[in-house]
mmCIF file of C-alpha atoms in Angstrom:
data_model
loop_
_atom_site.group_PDB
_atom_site.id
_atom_site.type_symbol
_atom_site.label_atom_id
_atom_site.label_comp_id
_atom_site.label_asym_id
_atom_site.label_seq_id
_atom_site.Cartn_x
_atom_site.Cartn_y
_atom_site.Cartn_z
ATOM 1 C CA UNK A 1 49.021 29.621 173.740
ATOM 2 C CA UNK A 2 51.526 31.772 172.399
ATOM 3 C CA UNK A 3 55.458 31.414 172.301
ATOM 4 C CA UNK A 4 57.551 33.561 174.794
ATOM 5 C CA UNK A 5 60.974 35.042 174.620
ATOM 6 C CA UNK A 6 62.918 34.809 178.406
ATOM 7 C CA UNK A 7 66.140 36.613 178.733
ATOM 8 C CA UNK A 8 67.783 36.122 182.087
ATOM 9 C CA UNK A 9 70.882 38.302 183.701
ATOM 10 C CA UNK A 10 72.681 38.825 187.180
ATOM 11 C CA UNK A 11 73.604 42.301 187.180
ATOM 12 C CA UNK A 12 75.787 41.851 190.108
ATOM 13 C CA UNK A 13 78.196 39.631 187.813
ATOM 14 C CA UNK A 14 81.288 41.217 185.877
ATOM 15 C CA UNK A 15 80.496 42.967 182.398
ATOM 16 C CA UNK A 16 80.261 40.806 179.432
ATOM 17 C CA UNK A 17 79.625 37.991 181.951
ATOM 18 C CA UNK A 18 76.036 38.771 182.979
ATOM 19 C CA UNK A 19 73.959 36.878 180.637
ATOM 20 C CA UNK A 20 72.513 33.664 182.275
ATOM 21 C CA UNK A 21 70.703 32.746 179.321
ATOM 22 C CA UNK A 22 67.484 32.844 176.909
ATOM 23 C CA UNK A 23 64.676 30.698 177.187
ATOM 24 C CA UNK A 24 61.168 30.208 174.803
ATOM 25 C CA UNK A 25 58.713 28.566 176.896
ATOM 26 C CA UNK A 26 54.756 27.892 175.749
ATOM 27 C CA UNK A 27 52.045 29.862 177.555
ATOM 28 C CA UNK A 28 49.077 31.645 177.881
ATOM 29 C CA UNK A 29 50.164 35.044 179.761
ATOM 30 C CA UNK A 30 53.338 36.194 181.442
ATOM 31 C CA UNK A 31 52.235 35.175 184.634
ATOM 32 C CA UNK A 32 51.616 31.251 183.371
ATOM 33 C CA UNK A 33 55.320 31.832 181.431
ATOM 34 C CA UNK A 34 57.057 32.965 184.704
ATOM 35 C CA UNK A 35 55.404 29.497 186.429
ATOM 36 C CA UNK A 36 56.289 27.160 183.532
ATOM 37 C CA UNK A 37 60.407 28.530 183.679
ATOM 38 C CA UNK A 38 60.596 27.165 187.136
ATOM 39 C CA UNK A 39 58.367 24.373 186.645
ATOM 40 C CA UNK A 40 60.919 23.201 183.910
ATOM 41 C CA UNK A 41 63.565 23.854 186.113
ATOM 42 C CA UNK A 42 64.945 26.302 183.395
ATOM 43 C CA UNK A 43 64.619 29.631 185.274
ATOM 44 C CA UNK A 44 68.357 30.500 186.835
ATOM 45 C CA UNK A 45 66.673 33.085 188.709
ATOM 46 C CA UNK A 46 67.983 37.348 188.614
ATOM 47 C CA UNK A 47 66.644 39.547 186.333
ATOM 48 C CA UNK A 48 64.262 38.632 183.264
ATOM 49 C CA UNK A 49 63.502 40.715 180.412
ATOM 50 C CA UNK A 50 60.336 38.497 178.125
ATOM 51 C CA UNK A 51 58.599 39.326 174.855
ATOM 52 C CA UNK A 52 55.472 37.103 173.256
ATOM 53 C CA UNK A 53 56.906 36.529 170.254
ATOM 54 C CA UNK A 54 55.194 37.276 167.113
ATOM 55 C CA UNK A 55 52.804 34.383 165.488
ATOM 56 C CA UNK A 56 54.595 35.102 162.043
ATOM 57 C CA UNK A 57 58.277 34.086 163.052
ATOM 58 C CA UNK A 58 57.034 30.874 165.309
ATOM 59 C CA UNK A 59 57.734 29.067 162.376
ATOM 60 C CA UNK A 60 61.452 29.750 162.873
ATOM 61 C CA UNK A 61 61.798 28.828 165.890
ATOM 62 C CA UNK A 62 64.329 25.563 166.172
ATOM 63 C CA UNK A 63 61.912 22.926 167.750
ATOM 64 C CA UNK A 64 64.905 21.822 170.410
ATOM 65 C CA UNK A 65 64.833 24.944 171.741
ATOM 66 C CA UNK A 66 61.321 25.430 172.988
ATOM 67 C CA UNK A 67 60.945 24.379 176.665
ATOM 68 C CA UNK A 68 64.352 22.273 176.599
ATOM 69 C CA UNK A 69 67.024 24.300 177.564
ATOM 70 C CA UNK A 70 68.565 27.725 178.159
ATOM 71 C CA UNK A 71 70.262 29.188 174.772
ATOM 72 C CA UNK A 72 73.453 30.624 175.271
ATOM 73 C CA UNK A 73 74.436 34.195 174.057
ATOM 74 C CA UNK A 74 76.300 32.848 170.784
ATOM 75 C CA UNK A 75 73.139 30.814 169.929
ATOM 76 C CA UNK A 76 70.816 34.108 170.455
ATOM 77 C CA UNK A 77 73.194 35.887 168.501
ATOM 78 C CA UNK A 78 73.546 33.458 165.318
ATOM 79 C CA UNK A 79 70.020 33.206 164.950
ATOM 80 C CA UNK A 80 69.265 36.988 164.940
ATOM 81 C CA UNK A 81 72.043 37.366 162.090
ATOM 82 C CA UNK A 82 70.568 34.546 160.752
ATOM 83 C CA UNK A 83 66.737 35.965 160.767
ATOM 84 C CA UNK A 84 67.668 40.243 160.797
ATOM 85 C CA UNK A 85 67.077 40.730 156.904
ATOM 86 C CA UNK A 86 63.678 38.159 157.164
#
């Protein structure tokens, strides 16, 4: 299994208000991801942009954020700042 990256946006919703939210789910493929975000009842539906995220930065990965809840935009954006020089 690796870890996935879900980014989730309604482009029909005013600028800087688009962003629905980010998710990192557990799966084998894309296709198993996509099932597991509704399964969870953590996919808010329009558009999704995903990434497998690299086995090297799993490790910093906050465990309360895999497959609990959707980040928000500050959270996304503390952690890259946090992790951009790593």
């Amino acid at each position: 299994m690796s870890y996935w990256w879900m980014s989730f946006c309604d482009p029909d919703r005013p600028k800087g208000d688009k962003f629905l939210g980010a998710l990192i789910i557990r799966a084998d493929d894309h296709f198993e991801m996509l099932k597991r975000s509704w399964a969870l009842e953590l996919n808010p539906g329009g558009e999704v942009a995903f990434f497998e995220i690299p086995k090297q930065y799993e490790a910093r990965i906050p465990c309360d954020w895999i497959e609990t809840r959707l980040l928000t935009k500050q959270e996304c954006h503390e952690f890259e700042n946090r992790h951009a020089d790593s």
